């Protein structure tokens, strides 16, 4: 069988699901979720078939190519719908369709009581199809189609509960912020076309070796802007926290398998461009390092379990972007961390969803506590995801994050030390905030019980008042099996994936033909870095335990320090955007309106007024007196005669 | 006699006619002054004809006379009807289209 022809099916299956589910109408309500899940699983199975086929080939000829049709064939401008499946795409395909299918399965239980479940699965399928198109495209233009498709699907899913104004706003915010990044990608594609005359991956990446650094830097920075938008990196990070308004499976999908990973994919895929533009690479590492700390700090302060996890995603993607900015030393580790992160972050989000499911959709962690007795499966799977993300030895995060920290040190020079230290610090904060989430949710006293002796319910400013259930105490219970099975599978992935990839540098060898790999020389030995990581891990966990494990946690958040309060407001990102962009934009438009009123209108009105005034004077000449006309005639005739005479004299 | 003198006479007559048109108010007088200017032109044409030794000027003078005759008919009719409606032959009184 010719396996190339299967590539299009990878995209077609979920796309078909989206079309059928969204156009099928109510008669599909009863089976819609199964159609969506099965088509997603079909995509995963095709991916597995292609994967085994790929494993059977030599490392160099594993890249498959399928030309579907010419989209815009114009002289000198060839836009094809063609797919390319190499080791990098394959990794993403398996992650997207595999984790995506598990999330589909989970959603069957999670969305059971939602009457628009069929539409939800249609959107999920659309999301998968767009993301698969993005990673399978063999040129930047087709990638852009998938890129926009992902943006659209995320908009639809974040705003899925659009009857809530906050969800509708969050969806709009995500879409608008993403537009800024999309603009970067479209400019990058235009630059590529003017520079290389094409935008197919192969020719562009080959030609970029001999291109001037300035052009490559420009393209690289635009690609970075694009990645910032989709991957929620500073300065375009503000949409990610609000995106938690969507149903929890959507958060899991956005954070683990699709959407935010697109930026990392874009940078790793365009590695050849960044290799030739050290300035752009530096910008990428800086963005990654800043976001890494930014997300981690935000994650420390949030009491909303999903928002804490969102901060964590931002931080972990920061790690990936940082690694991708390191060049060939880091590409492999960026992707490896992406895959392991896909497992444990999906697991964590599904766990958070399961907790919310059992707690009447309460999201405030201060109103959880002691849930481990009531939700044993969720506790264990969430706990394994927790151990994986903080980098507990032997679990996935340990291998992938450790490698990134090593690679950051291996960058060499002062930069290497700074980036490495930031990555280490990030690891400490990660340990801190994840331990905090864990302790607040599953340990400690049961703060969700209403106690007669407790202090009277204080009026709190939490927005979830409608679902808090003032009168009915929540009855925490384990979630149905369709929700726990995906969580268990993801927990297995969180535990073993990293080790599996690292044995004999398997993952490195697998991706090397596409991304190339360079060991670099680290000023520190691997053992030193691992040791340091362990130390900061212990420090972070201990700090969190001292603060949240040893003493009771107040059910209403204390006022906190200046930093805490700023971090609760997402480090003032929205205030910054409001002051700089919204107000700035208002001022700009106001001054433009002023210029329009005074200058442009002034010229127009001035012309009109002078013509009017002149004609008012001229009108007086037409007074009806025949003799006055006669004088004009004589005057005119005299002028003509004099002029004629003068002309003749000359 | 030198034909150039006729040109001086024509210029003089034309100047008299022109100043009459500009100064006098009575429509009949203005009209007569216009005729005076026309005839001054005729005189000049004829004088030029003589000077150049061809007949072009004389032919144009005939045309002028024909046009002037037609003009007198129309002009006098207008003046008479103006006088009938306004009881005045002053050109300044007829400064508006309406009465």
XYZ file of C-alpha atoms in Angstrom:
749
model
C 0.000 0.000 0.000
C 1.195 3.444 -0.804
C 1.368 5.140 2.527
C 1.710 8.698 1.223
C -1.944 8.682 0.280
C -2.910 8.179 3.893
C -1.559 11.559 4.983
C -4.534 13.499 3.713
C -6.823 11.157 5.626
C -5.215 12.291 8.865
C -6.709 15.732 8.305
C -9.788 14.545 6.461
C -11.121 12.323 9.249
C -11.619 15.011 11.921
C -12.634 17.506 9.246
C -15.339 15.136 8.097
C -16.399 14.807 11.708
C -16.640 18.571 12.056
C -18.726 18.892 8.881
C -21.043 16.022 9.745
C -21.552 17.128 13.329
C -22.035 20.805 12.584
C -24.302 20.286 9.571
C -26.025 17.118 10.755
C -28.585 18.812 12.924
C -30.379 17.521 15.963
C -30.911 14.003 14.691
C -27.238 13.363 15.435
C -27.529 14.538 19.025
C -27.622 11.040 20.374
C -24.592 9.666 18.515
C -22.709 12.867 17.715
C -20.116 12.513 20.451
C -19.310 8.969 19.360
C -18.894 10.052 15.737
C -16.507 12.785 16.835
C -14.503 10.485 19.104
C -14.323 7.676 16.540
C -13.123 9.956 13.753
C -10.532 11.427 16.038
C -9.447 7.915 17.009
C -9.379 6.982 13.312
C -6.950 9.804 12.744
C -4.807 8.447 15.565
C -4.899 4.925 14.110
C -3.850 6.211 10.688
C -1.097 8.093 12.445
C 0.042 4.878 14.112
C 0.012 3.016 10.780
C 2.140 5.720 9.207
C 4.381 5.699 12.262
C 5.106 1.983 12.101
C 5.659 2.344 8.397
C 8.082 5.179 9.043
C 9.972 3.178 11.652
C 10.585 0.501 9.038
C 12.550 2.902 6.858
C 16.030 4.313 7.134
C 16.428 7.556 9.041
C 17.100 9.628 5.942
C 14.152 8.622 3.743
C 11.452 8.780 6.371
C 10.051 12.008 5.055
C 6.846 11.443 3.093
C 5.306 13.868 0.694
C 1.834 14.087 -0.741
C 0.773 16.612 -3.328
C -2.981 16.935 -3.207
C -3.725 19.717 -5.659
C -2.515 23.102 -6.810
C -4.389 25.686 -4.887
C -3.329 28.919 -6.608
C -1.224 28.130 -9.681
C -0.060 31.443 -11.072
C 3.141 32.136 -12.933
C 5.811 32.559 -10.287
C 3.384 32.024 -7.438
C 2.691 28.386 -6.713
C 0.496 27.676 -3.729
C -0.031 23.965 -3.371
C -2.087 21.930 -1.014
C 0.628 19.449 -0.248
C 1.520 17.556 2.882
C 4.848 16.655 4.323
C 5.175 14.022 6.972
C 8.594 13.778 8.539
C 9.686 12.836 12.026
C 8.777 16.244 13.450
C 5.288 16.220 11.936
C 4.857 12.600 12.957
C 5.595 13.454 16.586
C 2.988 16.172 16.504
C 0.446 14.028 14.666
C 0.645 11.319 17.292
C 0.493 13.830 20.132
C -2.395 15.796 18.674
C -4.528 12.873 17.612
C -3.617 10.698 20.606
C -4.139 13.246 23.366
C -6.964 14.737 21.336
C -8.775 11.419 21.228
C -8.404 10.980 24.974
C -9.822 14.447 25.499
C -12.730 13.570 23.204
C -13.377 10.494 25.297
C -13.229 12.534 28.477
C -15.610 15.136 27.073
C -18.288 12.492 26.549
C -18.638 12.287 30.297
C -17.786 15.873 31.096
C -20.285 17.418 28.694
C -22.980 14.823 29.308
C -25.497 17.298 30.624
C -24.845 19.955 28.044
C -27.544 20.005 25.401
C -25.099 21.369 22.830
C -22.700 18.467 23.205
C -22.896 17.525 19.495
C -21.759 20.987 18.484
C -18.979 20.838 21.075
C -17.629 17.690 19.469
C -17.902 19.284 16.044
C -15.719 22.141 17.247
C -13.267 19.730 18.881
C -12.931 17.862 15.589
C -12.464 21.128 13.746
C -9.727 22.018 16.199
C -7.932 18.734 15.593
C -8.292 19.038 11.819
C -6.887 22.576 11.811
C -3.997 21.617 14.050
C -3.171 18.538 11.971
C -3.278 20.664 8.827
C -0.894 23.080 10.525
C 1.713 20.433 11.324
C 1.312 18.503 8.072
C 1.478 21.391 5.607
C 4.547 21.405 3.433
C 4.541 25.163 2.900
C 3.998 28.217 5.033
C 0.841 29.284 3.256
C -0.972 26.045 3.986
C 0.413 26.192 7.498
C -1.187 29.607 7.748
C -4.536 28.079 6.796
C -4.222 25.614 9.658
C -2.962 28.411 11.897
C -6.089 30.456 11.269
C -8.249 27.365 11.586
C -6.811 26.783 15.036
C -7.563 30.394 15.903
C -11.143 30.013 14.746
C -11.689 26.739 16.590
C -10.209 28.151 19.781
C -12.529 31.135 19.489
C -15.549 28.882 19.106
C -14.530 26.636 21.987
C -13.404 29.276 24.479
C -16.694 31.024 23.881
C -18.637 27.779 23.857
C -20.733 28.902 26.807
C -21.410 32.170 25.094
C -24.431 32.882 27.262
C -21.852 33.868 29.891
C -20.599 37.349 28.986
C -17.210 36.545 30.479
C -16.815 33.564 28.127
C -17.842 35.600 25.105
C -15.375 38.317 26.062
C -12.610 35.807 26.672
C -13.175 34.275 23.237
C -13.018 37.679 21.600
C -9.894 38.531 23.549
C -8.173 35.310 22.517
C -9.104 35.900 18.909
C -7.971 39.521 18.863
C -4.667 38.896 20.611
C -4.054 36.030 18.230
C -4.699 38.325 15.287
C -1.630 40.325 16.274
C 0.468 37.196 16.049
C -1.209 36.125 12.812
C -0.207 39.452 11.349
C 3.390 38.527 12.154
C 3.053 35.207 10.365
C 1.482 36.750 7.287
C 4.232 39.365 7.103
C 6.837 36.628 7.536
C 5.292 34.699 4.639
C 5.292 37.801 2.443
C 8.918 38.461 3.342
C 9.757 34.870 2.475
C 8.069 35.199 -0.868
C 9.932 38.386 -1.780
C 13.220 36.952 -0.528
C 13.078 33.385 -1.786
C 10.281 33.497 -4.354
C 8.528 30.584 -2.700
C 7.155 29.568 0.661
C 7.498 25.816 0.585
C 9.475 24.502 3.543
C 12.143 22.697 1.527
C 13.286 25.525 -0.782
C 12.942 28.239 1.854
C 14.929 26.407 4.498
C 17.572 25.360 1.987
C 17.927 28.841 0.533
C 18.088 30.501 3.929
C 21.683 29.402 4.423
C 22.974 31.802 1.820
C 20.677 34.715 2.609
C 21.726 37.908 4.297
C 21.405 37.990 8.057
C 19.256 41.106 8.036
C 16.496 39.482 6.012
C 16.614 36.321 8.059
C 16.411 38.371 11.254
C 13.348 40.197 9.955
C 11.641 36.941 8.997
C 12.697 35.356 12.276
C 11.315 38.191 14.380
C 8.007 38.080 12.516
C 7.835 34.335 13.065
C 8.569 34.945 16.725
C 5.683 37.423 16.889
C 3.445 34.772 15.375
C 4.663 32.207 17.888
C 4.104 34.665 20.742
C 0.471 35.047 19.733
C -0.395 31.378 19.419
C 1.812 30.141 22.242
C 0.794 32.887 24.673
C 4.273 34.272 25.194
C 5.034 37.721 26.546
C 3.908 40.231 25.273
C 0.900 38.472 23.696
C 0.177 36.235 26.685
C -2.918 37.951 28.036
C -5.499 35.730 26.335
C -4.423 32.479 27.936
C -5.717 33.100 31.439
C -9.104 34.263 30.232
C -9.319 31.301 27.882
C -10.101 29.264 31.003
C -13.682 30.394 30.495
C -14.103 27.539 28.050
C -15.087 24.056 29.189
C -12.197 22.255 30.898
C -11.551 19.712 28.091
C -11.006 22.686 25.806
C -8.390 24.039 28.177
C -6.718 20.643 28.160
C -6.809 20.536 24.375
C -5.513 24.079 23.963
C -2.769 23.634 26.520
C -1.589 20.154 25.789
C -2.116 19.028 22.256
C -3.036 21.973 20.082
C -2.855 25.725 19.791
C -0.094 26.735 22.202
C 2.253 24.122 20.796
C 1.861 25.648 17.331
C 4.307 28.447 18.106
C 6.981 25.979 19.224
C 6.379 23.926 16.099
C 6.719 27.017 13.920
C 10.049 27.999 15.437
C 11.497 24.494 15.368
C 10.269 23.976 11.813
C 11.874 27.250 10.745
C 15.082 26.303 12.533
C 17.242 26.965 9.477
C 16.046 30.572 9.368
C 16.795 31.114 13.045
C 20.171 29.427 12.773
C 21.190 32.137 10.340
C 19.874 34.981 12.487
C 21.493 35.014 15.954
C 19.672 38.213 16.905
C 16.304 36.631 16.245
C 17.421 33.585 18.224
C 18.409 35.764 21.119
C 14.990 37.423 20.991
C 13.373 33.991 21.084
C 15.361 32.922 24.138
C 14.613 36.197 25.897
C 10.902 35.845 25.216
C 11.028 32.269 26.440
C 12.940 33.143 29.593
C 10.702 36.101 30.447
C 7.530 34.118 29.863
C 8.890 31.229 31.870
C 9.162 33.416 34.958
C 6.042 35.426 34.165
C 3.800 32.388 33.890
C 5.344 30.779 36.950
C 4.793 33.872 39.098
C 1.198 34.193 37.905
C 0.671 30.511 38.609
C 1.801 31.011 42.212
C -0.852 33.576 43.017
C -4.006 32.291 41.357
C -6.644 30.674 43.511
C -8.605 29.490 40.496
C -7.280 25.984 39.836
C -7.580 26.341 36.066
C -5.888 29.718 36.039
C -3.046 28.389 38.139
C -2.612 25.624 35.596
C -2.840 28.189 32.792
C 0.034 30.128 34.338
C 1.909 26.867 34.508
C 1.299 26.210 30.807
C 2.572 29.642 29.935
C 5.682 28.931 31.942
C 6.256 25.481 30.441
C 5.773 26.791 26.904
C 8.303 29.425 27.904
C 10.734 26.556 28.551
C 10.036 25.177 25.082
C 10.450 28.531 23.360
C 13.641 29.089 25.319
C 14.936 25.720 24.156
C 13.863 26.421 20.574
C 15.746 29.702 20.706
C 18.953 27.930 21.665
C 19.315 26.558 18.159
C 20.356 23.020 17.331
C 21.292 22.416 20.977
C 17.704 22.858 22.030
C 15.273 21.980 19.203
C 15.020 18.323 20.147
C 14.479 19.115 23.812
C 11.859 21.729 23.011
C 9.856 19.101 21.169
C 10.531 16.459 23.803
C 9.314 18.747 26.564
C 6.342 19.607 24.377
C 5.361 15.961 24.124
C 5.857 15.132 27.792
C 4.115 18.383 28.719
C 1.273 17.337 26.429
C 0.790 14.278 28.576
C 1.024 15.738 32.023
C -0.695 19.025 31.312
C -3.622 17.284 29.626
C -3.730 14.965 32.629
C -3.647 17.866 35.061
C -6.391 19.750 33.264
C -8.580 16.691 32.985
C -7.937 16.124 36.675
C -8.926 19.711 37.419
C -12.059 19.184 35.342
C -12.810 16.037 37.284
C -12.412 17.918 40.564
C -14.725 20.662 39.346
C -17.171 18.022 38.138
C -17.376 16.648 41.638
C -17.452 20.041 43.327
C -20.387 21.742 41.589
C -18.074 23.540 39.176
C -16.296 25.335 41.985
C -12.904 26.528 40.748
C -11.566 28.308 43.831
C -8.902 26.082 45.348
C -9.397 27.706 48.718
C -12.792 26.035 48.802
C -11.338 22.579 48.119
C -9.158 20.632 50.504
C -8.900 17.027 51.574
C -10.362 15.694 48.352
C -7.999 12.737 48.096
C -10.381 10.527 50.057
C -13.315 11.307 47.811
C -11.627 11.153 44.416
C -8.911 8.524 44.623
C -8.431 8.084 40.869
C -8.314 11.779 40.229
C -5.940 12.186 43.138
C -3.530 9.542 41.884
C -3.554 10.657 38.232
C -3.327 14.331 39.155
C -0.577 13.478 41.607
C 1.419 11.664 38.945
C 0.966 14.604 36.585
C 2.103 16.861 39.423
C 5.237 14.789 40.032
C 5.926 14.799 36.307
C 5.620 18.557 35.872
C 7.825 19.439 38.827
C 10.441 17.083 37.446
C 10.398 14.360 40.069
C 13.273 11.984 39.243
C 12.256 9.257 36.853
C 9.091 10.906 35.590
C 8.656 12.598 32.235
C 9.225 16.186 33.267
C 12.474 15.271 34.947
C 14.043 14.146 31.693
C 12.728 16.835 29.387
C 13.071 19.856 31.668
C 16.497 18.804 32.882
C 17.689 18.631 29.284
C 16.421 22.134 28.591
C 18.201 23.530 31.628
C 21.379 21.757 30.543
C 21.014 23.099 27.013
C 20.482 26.625 28.362
C 23.779 26.412 30.244
C 25.400 24.912 27.180
C 24.592 28.020 25.164
C 27.834 29.311 26.584
C 29.008 32.704 27.730
C 27.098 35.060 29.984
C 23.873 34.360 28.115
C 24.176 30.709 28.941
C 24.602 31.421 32.631
C 21.684 33.853 32.705
C 19.340 31.608 30.740
C 20.360 28.562 32.716
C 19.809 30.319 36.036
C 16.406 31.580 34.889
C 15.456 28.066 33.857
C 16.584 26.749 37.240
C 14.678 29.454 39.076
C 11.640 28.584 36.975
C 11.991 24.972 38.059
C 11.926 26.063 41.709
C 8.826 28.194 41.187
C 7.179 25.369 39.239
C 7.738 23.062 42.181
C 6.300 25.714 44.472
C 3.088 26.518 42.662
C 2.308 22.943 41.667
C 2.782 21.806 45.245
C 0.486 24.620 46.274
C -2.205 23.440 43.849
C -1.779 19.889 45.056
C -1.924 20.761 48.765
C -4.844 23.139 48.405
C -6.883 20.668 46.424
C -6.252 17.249 47.833
C -4.796 17.789 51.294
C -5.566 19.801 54.375
C -8.940 20.274 55.949
C -12.155 20.032 54.007
C -12.849 23.684 53.488
C -15.883 23.019 51.310
C -17.919 21.875 54.281
C -20.130 24.518 55.800
C -19.304 24.624 59.454
C -21.667 26.188 61.897
C -18.782 27.254 64.080
C -16.825 28.727 61.246
C -16.669 32.411 60.719
C -19.782 33.736 58.974
C -19.583 33.585 55.208
C -17.785 36.677 54.192
C -18.932 38.485 51.138
C -16.166 37.679 48.720
C -15.446 39.195 45.390
C -15.110 35.828 43.681
C -17.017 35.784 40.412
C -18.182 32.200 40.743
C -20.917 33.191 43.195
C -23.696 31.709 41.103
C -22.227 28.233 41.166
C -20.796 28.324 44.630
C -23.842 26.716 46.095
C -24.320 28.782 49.218
C -27.017 26.470 50.438
C -26.081 23.082 49.091
C -22.817 21.681 50.272
C -20.912 19.971 47.432
C -20.712 16.209 47.533
C -17.321 15.348 46.101
C -17.466 12.127 44.129
C -15.329 10.309 41.644
C -16.079 11.003 37.993
C -17.538 8.417 35.588
C -15.282 5.959 33.866
C -15.239 7.770 30.510
C -13.478 10.575 32.345
C -11.138 8.546 34.520
C -9.818 6.269 31.748
C -8.280 9.127 29.744
C -6.828 10.489 32.966
C -5.244 7.139 33.755
C -3.803 6.799 30.244
C -2.403 10.304 30.364
C -0.917 9.627 33.786
C 0.824 6.577 32.338
C 2.219 8.814 29.610
C 3.297 11.412 32.174
C 5.195 8.786 34.093
C 6.894 6.842 31.364
C 7.149 9.030 28.257
C 10.219 10.953 29.371
C 12.137 7.864 30.406
C 11.097 6.043 27.252
C 12.342 8.911 25.084
C 15.590 9.260 26.965
C 16.778 5.668 26.933
C 19.702 5.706 24.535
C 18.757 9.233 23.407
C 15.999 7.691 21.347
C 14.084 10.909 20.829
C 17.207 12.784 19.792
C 18.060 10.211 17.156
C 14.490 10.193 15.954
C 14.292 13.947 15.373
C 17.905 14.528 14.398
C 17.429 14.165 10.621
C 14.890 17.001 10.670
C 16.060 19.407 13.330
C 19.730 18.437 13.599
C 21.300 18.245 16.958
C 24.343 19.685 18.574
C 25.497 18.802 22.051
C 27.204 22.078 22.780
C 29.676 22.260 25.614
C 28.115 22.931 28.929
C 30.247 24.655 31.532
C 28.523 22.398 34.021
C 28.411 18.644 33.918
C 25.060 16.966 33.453
C 25.245 15.611 36.961
C 25.752 19.103 38.405
C 22.720 20.422 36.573
C 20.608 17.493 37.692
C 21.809 18.004 41.237
C 20.970 21.700 41.111
C 17.550 20.911 39.694
C 16.918 18.499 42.542
C 17.968 21.091 45.096
C 15.660 23.789 43.720
C 12.891 21.231 43.434
C 13.186 20.367 47.102
C 13.380 24.038 48.026
C 10.225 24.845 46.058
C 8.249 21.954 47.463
C 9.368 22.674 50.997
C 8.455 26.332 50.749
C 4.995 25.452 49.499
C 4.580 22.884 52.226
C 5.550 25.378 54.908
C 3.055 27.855 53.582
C 0.114 25.656 52.656
C 0.698 22.226 54.141
C 1.695 22.968 57.705
C -0.880 25.484 58.664
C -4.547 25.791 57.700
C -5.372 27.719 54.584
C -7.836 30.596 54.928
C -10.917 30.102 52.778
C -10.792 33.737 51.742
C -7.543 34.807 50.193
C -5.494 37.133 52.415
C -4.592 40.477 50.974
C -1.061 39.413 50.223
C 2.042 41.344 49.346
C 2.330 43.788 46.486
C 3.798 41.090 44.244
C 1.024 38.648 45.137
C -1.642 41.172 44.351
C 0.027 42.055 41.070
C 0.369 38.381 40.199
C -3.305 37.810 40.967
C -3.999 40.432 38.351
C -1.742 38.525 35.931
C 1.188 40.842 36.714
C -0.893 43.780 35.510
C -0.894 42.531 31.922
C -4.411 43.735 31.274
C -3.767 47.048 33.002
C -0.668 47.448 30.881
C -2.567 46.650 27.706
C -5.325 48.981 28.778
C -3.061 51.898 29.578
C -0.643 51.497 26.702
C -2.702 50.020 23.895
C -6.310 50.943 24.590
C -5.646 54.428 25.970
C -2.812 54.949 23.535
C -5.077 53.949 20.693
C -7.759 56.279 21.950
C -5.316 59.155 22.125
C -4.044 58.355 18.669
C -7.522 58.300 17.186
C -8.461 61.487 19.037
C -5.457 63.335 17.709
C -6.152 61.981 14.247
C -9.737 63.193 14.502
C -8.402 66.580 15.609
C -6.060 66.742 12.620
C -8.907 65.704 10.385
C -11.166 68.401 11.755
C -8.654 71.209 11.682
C -6.262 70.476 8.850
C -8.124 68.402 6.273
C -11.518 69.967 6.874
C -9.809 73.355 7.137
C -8.403 73.077 3.636
C -11.686 71.865 2.193
C -13.831 74.406 4.006
C -11.336 77.192 3.294
C -11.513 76.498 -0.426
C -15.280 76.518 -0.327
C -15.394 79.737 1.716
C -12.968 81.605 -0.554
C -14.855 80.543 -3.694
C -18.103 81.600 -2.021
C -16.697 84.979 -0.967
C -15.240 85.666 -4.384
C -18.486 84.837 -6.145
C -20.348 87.056 -3.677
C -18.178 89.957 -4.818
C -18.460 89.011 -8.485
C -22.248 88.866 -8.186
C -22.352 92.571 -7.466
C -21.060 93.241 -10.972
C -24.321 91.917 -12.367
C -26.496 94.789 -11.219
C -28.974 95.035 -14.089
C -27.808 98.475 -15.227
C -27.252 98.271 -18.980
C -24.740 101.116 -18.848
C -22.584 99.307 -16.348
C -22.486 96.292 -18.669
C -21.538 98.670 -21.464
C -18.602 99.949 -19.416
C -17.449 96.339 -18.875
C -17.716 95.724 -22.587
C -15.742 98.799 -23.437
C -13.187 98.003 -20.789
C -12.863 94.460 -22.058
C -12.574 95.616 -25.651
C -9.934 98.153 -24.620
C -7.960 95.451 -22.812
C -8.193 93.197 -25.873
C -7.021 95.942 -28.172
C -4.128 96.923 -25.950
C -3.162 93.265 -25.576
C -3.275 92.748 -29.346
C -1.170 95.807 -29.946
C 1.342 94.741 -27.337
C 1.555 91.276 -28.819
C 2.176 92.742 -32.234
C 4.793 95.081 -30.860
C 6.614 92.085 -29.376
C -7.972 114.721 -49.556
C -6.064 112.248 -47.415
C -8.305 109.262 -46.521
C -6.628 109.059 -43.121
C -8.607 112.086 -42.077
C -11.788 110.031 -42.503
C -10.364 107.613 -39.995
C -9.877 110.416 -37.495
C -13.456 111.465 -38.103
C -14.632 107.872 -37.604
C -12.693 107.616 -34.328
C -14.210 110.896 -33.170
C -17.725 109.776 -34.057
C -17.155 106.437 -32.319
C -15.904 108.193 -29.193
C -18.959 110.472 -29.181
C -21.239 107.458 -29.598
C -19.506 105.465 -26.893
C -19.603 108.264 -24.367
C -23.263 108.831 -25.264
C -24.014 105.173 -24.511
C -22.228 105.414 -21.190
C -23.526 108.788 -20.085
C -27.070 109.242 -21.344
C -30.050 107.590 -19.685
C -32.719 108.016 -22.287
C -33.087 104.756 -24.184
C -33.764 106.532 -27.492
C -30.588 108.602 -27.164
C -28.534 105.567 -26.182
C -29.957 103.808 -29.188
C -29.021 106.680 -31.464
C -25.513 106.673 -30.025
C -25.196 102.990 -30.848
C -26.233 103.845 -34.432
C -23.607 106.565 -34.398
C -20.936 104.023 -33.377
C -22.083 101.627 -36.088
C -21.862 104.333 -38.690
C -18.453 105.418 -37.413
C -17.370 101.852 -38.028
C -18.933 101.923 -41.478
C -17.043 105.102 -42.264
C -13.809 103.509 -41.102
C -14.495 100.410 -43.251
C -15.134 102.494 -46.323
C -12.030 104.580 -45.643
C -9.962 101.410 -45.329
C -11.493 100.149 -48.547
C -10.289 103.261 -50.243
C -6.866 103.083 -48.630
C -6.233 99.473 -49.635
C -7.823 99.800 -53.009
C -10.222 96.828 -52.734
C -13.937 96.433 -52.065
C -13.926 94.299 -48.937
C -14.552 97.219 -46.573
C -17.481 98.480 -48.618
C -19.102 95.028 -48.643
C -18.800 94.785 -44.876
C -20.343 98.265 -44.599
C -23.377 97.005 -46.506
C -23.687 94.066 -44.162
C -23.468 96.410 -41.200
C -26.263 98.559 -42.619
C -28.515 95.537 -43.102
C -27.882 94.339 -39.591
C -28.362 97.845 -38.222
C -31.716 98.166 -40.006
C -32.888 94.884 -38.498
C -31.579 95.950 -35.128
C -33.400 99.236 -35.258
C -36.689 97.446 -35.836
C -36.203 95.092 -32.870
C -34.613 97.729 -30.652
C -37.291 100.349 -31.200
C -39.994 97.759 -30.580
C -38.364 96.873 -27.262
C -38.045 100.494 -26.275
C -41.679 101.179 -27.127
C -42.890 98.223 -25.088
C -40.576 99.225 -22.239
C -42.052 102.711 -22.285
C -45.547 101.287 -22.330
C -44.961 99.141 -19.292
C -42.860 101.525 -17.237
C -43.912 104.959 -18.494
C -40.274 105.870 -18.777
C -37.592 105.534 -21.403
C -34.695 105.558 -18.908
C -32.319 102.593 -19.214
C -31.550 102.765 -15.510
C -35.171 102.220 -14.591
C -35.103 98.905 -16.438
C -32.509 97.382 -14.129
C -34.691 94.474 -13.084
C -36.296 91.765 -15.163
C -39.516 92.061 -13.200
C -41.582 95.208 -12.943
